[in-house]
Short mmCIF file of C-alpha atoms in Angstrom, two decimals:
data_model
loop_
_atom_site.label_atom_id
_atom_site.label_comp_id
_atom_site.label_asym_id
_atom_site.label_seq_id
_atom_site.Cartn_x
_atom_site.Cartn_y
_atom_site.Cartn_z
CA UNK A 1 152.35 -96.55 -170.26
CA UNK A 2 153.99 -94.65 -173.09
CA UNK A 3 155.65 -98.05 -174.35
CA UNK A 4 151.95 -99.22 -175.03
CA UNK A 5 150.98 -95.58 -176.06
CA UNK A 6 153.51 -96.10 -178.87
CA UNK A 7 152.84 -99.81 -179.76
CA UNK A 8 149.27 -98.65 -180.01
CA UNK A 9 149.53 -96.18 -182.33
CA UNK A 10 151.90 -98.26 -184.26
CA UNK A 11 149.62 -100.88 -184.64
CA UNK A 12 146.80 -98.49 -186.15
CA UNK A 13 149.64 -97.44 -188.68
CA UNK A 14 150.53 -100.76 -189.71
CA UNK A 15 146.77 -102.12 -189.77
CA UNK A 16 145.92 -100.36 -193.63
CA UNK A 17 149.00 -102.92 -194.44
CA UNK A 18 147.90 -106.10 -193.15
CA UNK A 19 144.65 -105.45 -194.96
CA UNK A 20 146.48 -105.65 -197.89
CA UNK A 21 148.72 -108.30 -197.38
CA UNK A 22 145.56 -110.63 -196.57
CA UNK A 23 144.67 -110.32 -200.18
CA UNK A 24 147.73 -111.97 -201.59
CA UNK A 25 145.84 -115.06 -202.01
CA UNK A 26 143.73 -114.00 -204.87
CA UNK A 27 146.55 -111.88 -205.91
CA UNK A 28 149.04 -115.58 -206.39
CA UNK A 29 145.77 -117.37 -208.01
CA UNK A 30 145.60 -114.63 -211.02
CA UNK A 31 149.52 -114.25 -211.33
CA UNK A 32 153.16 -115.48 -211.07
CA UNK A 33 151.63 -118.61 -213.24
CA UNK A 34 155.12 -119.70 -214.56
CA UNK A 35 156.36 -119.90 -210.53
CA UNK A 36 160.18 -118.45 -211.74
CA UNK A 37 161.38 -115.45 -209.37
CA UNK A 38 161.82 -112.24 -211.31
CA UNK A 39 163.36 -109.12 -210.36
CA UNK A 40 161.11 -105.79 -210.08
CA UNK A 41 163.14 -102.77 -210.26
CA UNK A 42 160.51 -99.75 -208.70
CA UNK A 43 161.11 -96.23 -210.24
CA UNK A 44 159.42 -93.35 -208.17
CA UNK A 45 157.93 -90.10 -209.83
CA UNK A 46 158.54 -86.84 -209.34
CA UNK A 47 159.54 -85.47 -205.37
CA UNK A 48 159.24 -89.43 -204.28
CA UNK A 49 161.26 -91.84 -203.32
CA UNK A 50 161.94 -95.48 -203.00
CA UNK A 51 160.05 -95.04 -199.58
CA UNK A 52 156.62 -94.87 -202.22
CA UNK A 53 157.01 -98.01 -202.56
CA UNK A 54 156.92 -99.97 -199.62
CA UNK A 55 153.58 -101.65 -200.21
CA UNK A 56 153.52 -102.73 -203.54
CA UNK A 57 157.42 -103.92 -202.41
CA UNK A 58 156.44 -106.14 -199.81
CA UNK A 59 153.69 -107.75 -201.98
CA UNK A 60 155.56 -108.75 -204.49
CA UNK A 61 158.59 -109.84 -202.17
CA UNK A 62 155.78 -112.16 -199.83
CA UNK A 63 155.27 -113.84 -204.07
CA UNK A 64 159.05 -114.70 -204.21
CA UNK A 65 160.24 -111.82 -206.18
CA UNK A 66 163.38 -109.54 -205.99
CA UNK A 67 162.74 -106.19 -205.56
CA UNK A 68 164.88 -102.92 -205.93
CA UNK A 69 163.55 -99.87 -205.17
CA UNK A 70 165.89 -96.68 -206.33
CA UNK A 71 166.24 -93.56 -205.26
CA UNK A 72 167.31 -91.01 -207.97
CA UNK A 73 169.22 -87.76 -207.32
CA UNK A 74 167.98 -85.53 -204.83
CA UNK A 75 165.37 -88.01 -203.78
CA UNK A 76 164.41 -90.42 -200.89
CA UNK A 77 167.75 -90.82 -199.48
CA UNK A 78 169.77 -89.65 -202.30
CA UNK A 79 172.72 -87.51 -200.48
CA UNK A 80 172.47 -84.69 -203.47
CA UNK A 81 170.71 -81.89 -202.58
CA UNK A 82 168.13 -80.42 -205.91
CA UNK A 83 170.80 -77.66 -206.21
CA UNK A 84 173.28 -79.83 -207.10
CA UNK A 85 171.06 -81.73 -210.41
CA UNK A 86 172.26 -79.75 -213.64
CA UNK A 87 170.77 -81.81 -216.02
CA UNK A 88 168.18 -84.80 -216.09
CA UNK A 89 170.59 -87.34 -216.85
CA UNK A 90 172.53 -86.46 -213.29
CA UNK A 91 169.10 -86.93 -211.93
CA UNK A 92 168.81 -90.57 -212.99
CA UNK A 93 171.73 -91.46 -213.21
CA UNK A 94 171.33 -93.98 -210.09
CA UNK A 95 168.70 -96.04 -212.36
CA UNK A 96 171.50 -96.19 -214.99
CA UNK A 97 174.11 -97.17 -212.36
CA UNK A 98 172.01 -99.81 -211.13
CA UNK A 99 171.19 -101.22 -215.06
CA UNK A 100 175.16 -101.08 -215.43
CA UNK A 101 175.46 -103.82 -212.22
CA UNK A 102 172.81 -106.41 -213.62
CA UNK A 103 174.67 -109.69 -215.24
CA UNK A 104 174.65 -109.36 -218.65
CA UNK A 105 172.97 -113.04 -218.10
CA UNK A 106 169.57 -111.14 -216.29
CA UNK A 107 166.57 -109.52 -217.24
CA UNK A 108 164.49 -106.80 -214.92
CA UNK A 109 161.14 -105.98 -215.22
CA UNK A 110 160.94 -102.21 -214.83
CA UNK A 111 158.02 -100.06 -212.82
CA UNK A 112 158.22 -96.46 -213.87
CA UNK A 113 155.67 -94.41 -212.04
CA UNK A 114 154.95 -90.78 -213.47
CA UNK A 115 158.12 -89.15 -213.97
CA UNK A 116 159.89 -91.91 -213.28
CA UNK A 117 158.75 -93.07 -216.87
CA UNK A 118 161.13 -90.66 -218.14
CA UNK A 119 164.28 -92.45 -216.48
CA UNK A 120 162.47 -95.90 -217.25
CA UNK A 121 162.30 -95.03 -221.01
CA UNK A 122 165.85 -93.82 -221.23
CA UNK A 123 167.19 -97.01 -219.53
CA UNK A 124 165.11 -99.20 -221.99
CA UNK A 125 167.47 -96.89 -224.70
CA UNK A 126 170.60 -98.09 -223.11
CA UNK A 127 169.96 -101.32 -221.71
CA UNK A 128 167.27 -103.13 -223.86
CA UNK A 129 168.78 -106.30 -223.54
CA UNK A 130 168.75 -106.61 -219.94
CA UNK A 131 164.69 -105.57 -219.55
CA UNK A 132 161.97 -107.98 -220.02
CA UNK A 133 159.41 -105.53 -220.04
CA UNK A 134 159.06 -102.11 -219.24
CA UNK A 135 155.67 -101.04 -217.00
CA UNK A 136 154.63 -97.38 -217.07
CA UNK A 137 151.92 -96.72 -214.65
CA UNK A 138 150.17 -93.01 -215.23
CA UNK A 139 153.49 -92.38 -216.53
CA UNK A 140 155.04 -90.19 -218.99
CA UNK A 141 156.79 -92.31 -222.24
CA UNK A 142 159.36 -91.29 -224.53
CA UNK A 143 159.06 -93.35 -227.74
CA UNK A 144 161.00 -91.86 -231.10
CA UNK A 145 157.88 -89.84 -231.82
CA UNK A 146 156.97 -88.04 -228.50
CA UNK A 147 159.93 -86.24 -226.78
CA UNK A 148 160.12 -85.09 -223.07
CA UNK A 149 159.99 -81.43 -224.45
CA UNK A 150 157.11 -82.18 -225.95
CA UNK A 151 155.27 -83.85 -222.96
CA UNK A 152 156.37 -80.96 -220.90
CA UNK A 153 154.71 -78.55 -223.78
CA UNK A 154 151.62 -80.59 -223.33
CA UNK A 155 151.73 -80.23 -219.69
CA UNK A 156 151.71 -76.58 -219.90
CA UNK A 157 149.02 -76.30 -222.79
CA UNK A 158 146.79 -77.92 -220.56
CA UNK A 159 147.49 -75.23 -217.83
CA UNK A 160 146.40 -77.64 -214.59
CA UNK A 161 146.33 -75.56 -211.46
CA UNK A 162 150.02 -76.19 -209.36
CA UNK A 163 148.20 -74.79 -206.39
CA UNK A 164 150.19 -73.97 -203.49
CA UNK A 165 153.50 -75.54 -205.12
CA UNK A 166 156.28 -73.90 -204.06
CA UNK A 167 159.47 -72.73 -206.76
CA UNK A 168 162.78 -72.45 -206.28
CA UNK A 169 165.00 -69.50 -208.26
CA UNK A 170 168.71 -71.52 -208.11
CA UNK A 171 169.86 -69.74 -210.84
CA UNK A 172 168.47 -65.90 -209.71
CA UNK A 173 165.41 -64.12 -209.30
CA UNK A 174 165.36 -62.72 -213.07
CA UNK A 175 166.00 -66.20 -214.07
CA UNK A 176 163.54 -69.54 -214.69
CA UNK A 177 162.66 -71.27 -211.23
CA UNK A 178 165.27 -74.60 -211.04
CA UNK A 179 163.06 -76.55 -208.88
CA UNK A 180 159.54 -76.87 -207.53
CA UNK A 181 158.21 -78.06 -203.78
CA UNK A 182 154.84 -79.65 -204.52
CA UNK A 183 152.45 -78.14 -201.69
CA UNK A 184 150.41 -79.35 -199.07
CA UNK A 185 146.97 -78.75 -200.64
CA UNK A 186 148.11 -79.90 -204.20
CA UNK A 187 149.29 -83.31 -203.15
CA UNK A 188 145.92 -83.90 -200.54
CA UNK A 189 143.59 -82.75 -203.54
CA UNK A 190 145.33 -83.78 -206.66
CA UNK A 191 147.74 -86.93 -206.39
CA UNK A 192 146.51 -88.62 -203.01
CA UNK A 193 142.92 -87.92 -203.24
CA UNK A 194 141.81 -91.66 -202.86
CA UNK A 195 145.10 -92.59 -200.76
CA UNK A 196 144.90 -93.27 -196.93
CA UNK A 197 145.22 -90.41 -195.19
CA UNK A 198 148.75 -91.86 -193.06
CA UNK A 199 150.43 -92.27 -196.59
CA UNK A 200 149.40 -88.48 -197.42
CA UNK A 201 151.03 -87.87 -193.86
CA UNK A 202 154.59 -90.11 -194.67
CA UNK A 203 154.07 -88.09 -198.07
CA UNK A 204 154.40 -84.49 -196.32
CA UNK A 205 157.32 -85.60 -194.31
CA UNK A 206 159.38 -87.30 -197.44
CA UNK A 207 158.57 -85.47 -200.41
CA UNK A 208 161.95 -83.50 -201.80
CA UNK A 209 161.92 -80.82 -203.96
CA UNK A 210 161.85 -81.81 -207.89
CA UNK A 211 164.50 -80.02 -209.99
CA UNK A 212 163.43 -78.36 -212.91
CA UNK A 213 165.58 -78.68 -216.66
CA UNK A 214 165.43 -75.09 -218.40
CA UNK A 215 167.94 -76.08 -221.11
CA UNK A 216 165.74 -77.67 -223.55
CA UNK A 217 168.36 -78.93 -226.08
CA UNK A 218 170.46 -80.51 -223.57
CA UNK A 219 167.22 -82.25 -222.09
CA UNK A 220 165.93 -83.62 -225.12
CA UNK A 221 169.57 -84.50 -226.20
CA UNK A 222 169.75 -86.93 -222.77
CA UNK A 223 166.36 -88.25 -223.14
CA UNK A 224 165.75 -88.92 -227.08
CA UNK A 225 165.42 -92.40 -228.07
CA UNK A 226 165.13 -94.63 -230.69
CA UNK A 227 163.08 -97.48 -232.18
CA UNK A 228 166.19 -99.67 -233.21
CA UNK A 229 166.70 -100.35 -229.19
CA UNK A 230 164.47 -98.60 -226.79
CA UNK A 231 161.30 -99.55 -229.06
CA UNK A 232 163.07 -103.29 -228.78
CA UNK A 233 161.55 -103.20 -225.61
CA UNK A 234 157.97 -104.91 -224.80
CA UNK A 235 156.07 -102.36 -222.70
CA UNK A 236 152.74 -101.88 -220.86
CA UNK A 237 150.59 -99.03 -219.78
CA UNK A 238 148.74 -98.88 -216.57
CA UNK A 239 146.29 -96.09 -216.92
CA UNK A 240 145.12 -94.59 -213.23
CA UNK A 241 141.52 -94.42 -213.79
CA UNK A 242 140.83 -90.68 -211.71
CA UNK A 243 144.12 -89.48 -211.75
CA UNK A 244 143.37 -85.91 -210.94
CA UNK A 245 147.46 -85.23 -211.54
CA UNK A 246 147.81 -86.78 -214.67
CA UNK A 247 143.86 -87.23 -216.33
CA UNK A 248 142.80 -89.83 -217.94
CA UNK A 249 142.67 -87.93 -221.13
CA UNK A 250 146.33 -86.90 -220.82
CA UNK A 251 147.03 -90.28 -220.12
CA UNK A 252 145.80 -91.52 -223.06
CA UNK A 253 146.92 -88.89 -225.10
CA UNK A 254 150.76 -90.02 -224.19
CA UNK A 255 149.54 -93.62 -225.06
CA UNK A 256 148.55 -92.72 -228.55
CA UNK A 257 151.49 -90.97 -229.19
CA UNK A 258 154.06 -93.77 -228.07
CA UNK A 259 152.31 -96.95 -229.57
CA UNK A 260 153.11 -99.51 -229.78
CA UNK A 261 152.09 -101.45 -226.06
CA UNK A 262 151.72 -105.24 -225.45
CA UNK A 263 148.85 -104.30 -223.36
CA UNK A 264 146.97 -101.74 -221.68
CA UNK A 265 145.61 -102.15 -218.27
CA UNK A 266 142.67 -99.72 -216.50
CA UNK A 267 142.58 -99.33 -212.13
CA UNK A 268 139.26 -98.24 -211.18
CA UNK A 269 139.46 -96.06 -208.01
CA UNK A 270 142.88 -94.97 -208.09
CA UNK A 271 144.19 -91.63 -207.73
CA UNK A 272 147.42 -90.57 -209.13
CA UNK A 273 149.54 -92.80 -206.26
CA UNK A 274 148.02 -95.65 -207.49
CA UNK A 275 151.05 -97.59 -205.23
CA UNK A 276 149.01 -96.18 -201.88
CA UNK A 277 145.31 -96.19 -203.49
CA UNK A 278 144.80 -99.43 -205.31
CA UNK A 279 148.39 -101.50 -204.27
CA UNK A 280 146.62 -104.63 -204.26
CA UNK A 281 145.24 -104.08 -207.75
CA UNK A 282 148.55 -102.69 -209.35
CA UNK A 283 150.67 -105.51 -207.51
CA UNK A 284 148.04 -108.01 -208.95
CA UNK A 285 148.59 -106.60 -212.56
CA UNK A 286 152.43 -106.60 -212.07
CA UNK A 287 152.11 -110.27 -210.97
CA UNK A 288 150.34 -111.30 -213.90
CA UNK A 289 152.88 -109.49 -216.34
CA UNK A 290 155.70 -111.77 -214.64
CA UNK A 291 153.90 -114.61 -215.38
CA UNK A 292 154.40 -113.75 -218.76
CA UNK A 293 157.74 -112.11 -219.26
#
């Protein structure tokens, strides 16, 4: 009795899944035109994981493609605990490790999401020949004339509510928190307000606490880049329609301020996990940009 119990419920878990796998059909009519397998490499935003990206994974894997999902420091199933991350580029330095192992004969398509633009923008500074494109999806972008600093100066002009996010004092009371928990109530209402409610669930369980640079002039020392190679880069912005996280407006402010983009895509309905809200509609706009990269 428990045995079907469990199958039950894992059926009911795995049903929001299947839904979306039966739309692959319309999702290989509209991209993956040039039928050659690329190779995805998923970068998670802040607190996630690879484990964010287990749908949008398996969609493009069921179209042929090669998929890594990476887990940077202190996240997913990263072994280093948030107390141990000094400075950004320990935190992704497993993207860069990764970029090191690709043939110098390969290309990757790259999938920053949020934060994770950050690390996808510094990789396009040090590896530009071995990216076809770069994808940011409601993400932040460092181009030669926006810094991190100044996206995290933005971020704090704007004053959005952090709700019941939690902060960590590594360093001392008296001293600026080194990390930050995002809370229960901020995630539901803010970043997975259109998601499922079982991926807000696997959310609560996974999410890791995000560590937080205070030295500015190291941080914008390991994440400046230039026009001469990380600009050498094509890139395109997905822009997550009712982000309640990162607005549309904010969105588009980073946009304007990191031009230029071979395109600039809109998802209608999408919250600011667009990989649990709209997968279906992000992995069809991913498909399409293999088909021409």
């Amino acid at each position: 009795m428990e045995s079907m119990k469990n199958k039950s419920v894992l059926n009911l878990l795995l049903l929001p899944l299947l839904l979306v796998l039966m739309s692959l059909p319309s999702l290989s009519a509209s991209g993956n035109n040039y039928g050659k397998k690329k190779h995805f490499v998923l970068i998670h935003g802040a607190g996630h994981g690879a484990w964010c990206r287990y749908k949008v994974a398996t969609l493009l894997r069921s179209e042929g493609h090669n998929v890594t999902t990476v887990d940077l420091a202190a996240s997913g199933l990263n072994p280093k605990q948030v107390n141990q991350i000094r400075s950004i580029s320990d935190y992704y330095e497993p993207l860069m490790a990764l970029m090191e192992s690709v043939p110098a004969t390969e290309k990757v398509i790259l999938v920053g999401h949020s934060l994770g633009g950050v690390s996808t923008s510094v990789a396009m500074e040090k590896f530009p020949h071995k990216i076809s494109v770069a994808v940011f999806a409601t993400a932040s972008v460092l181009s030669q004339s926006l810094s991190f600093p100044a996206i995290l100066s933005e971020i704090s002009r704007r004053n959005a509510s952090v709700m019941d996010t939690q902060f960590f004092f590594g360093d001392g009371p008296t001293k600026p928190p080194t990390a930050k928990l995002f809370g229960p109530k901020f995630m539901a209402t803010c970043m997975y307000q259109l998601s499922p409610p079982e991926d807000v669930t696997l959310a609560l369980t996974l999410v890791r606490p995000v560590p937080i640079f205070n030295d500015v002039a190291l941080l914008e020392k390991e994440t400046r880049v230039t026009s001469s190679r990380n600009g050498r880069v094509p890139k395109i912005y997905i822009i997550s329609k009712d982000d309640d996280s990162s607005t549309e407006d904010f969105q588009n402010w980073i946009i304007q301020r990191s031009l230029p983009f071979d395109d600039i895509k809109v998802i209608e309905g999408s919250d600011h996990m667009v990989m649990f809200s709209q997968p279906a509609k992000l992995t069809s706009h991913l498909l399409q940009i293999a088909g021409m990269y």
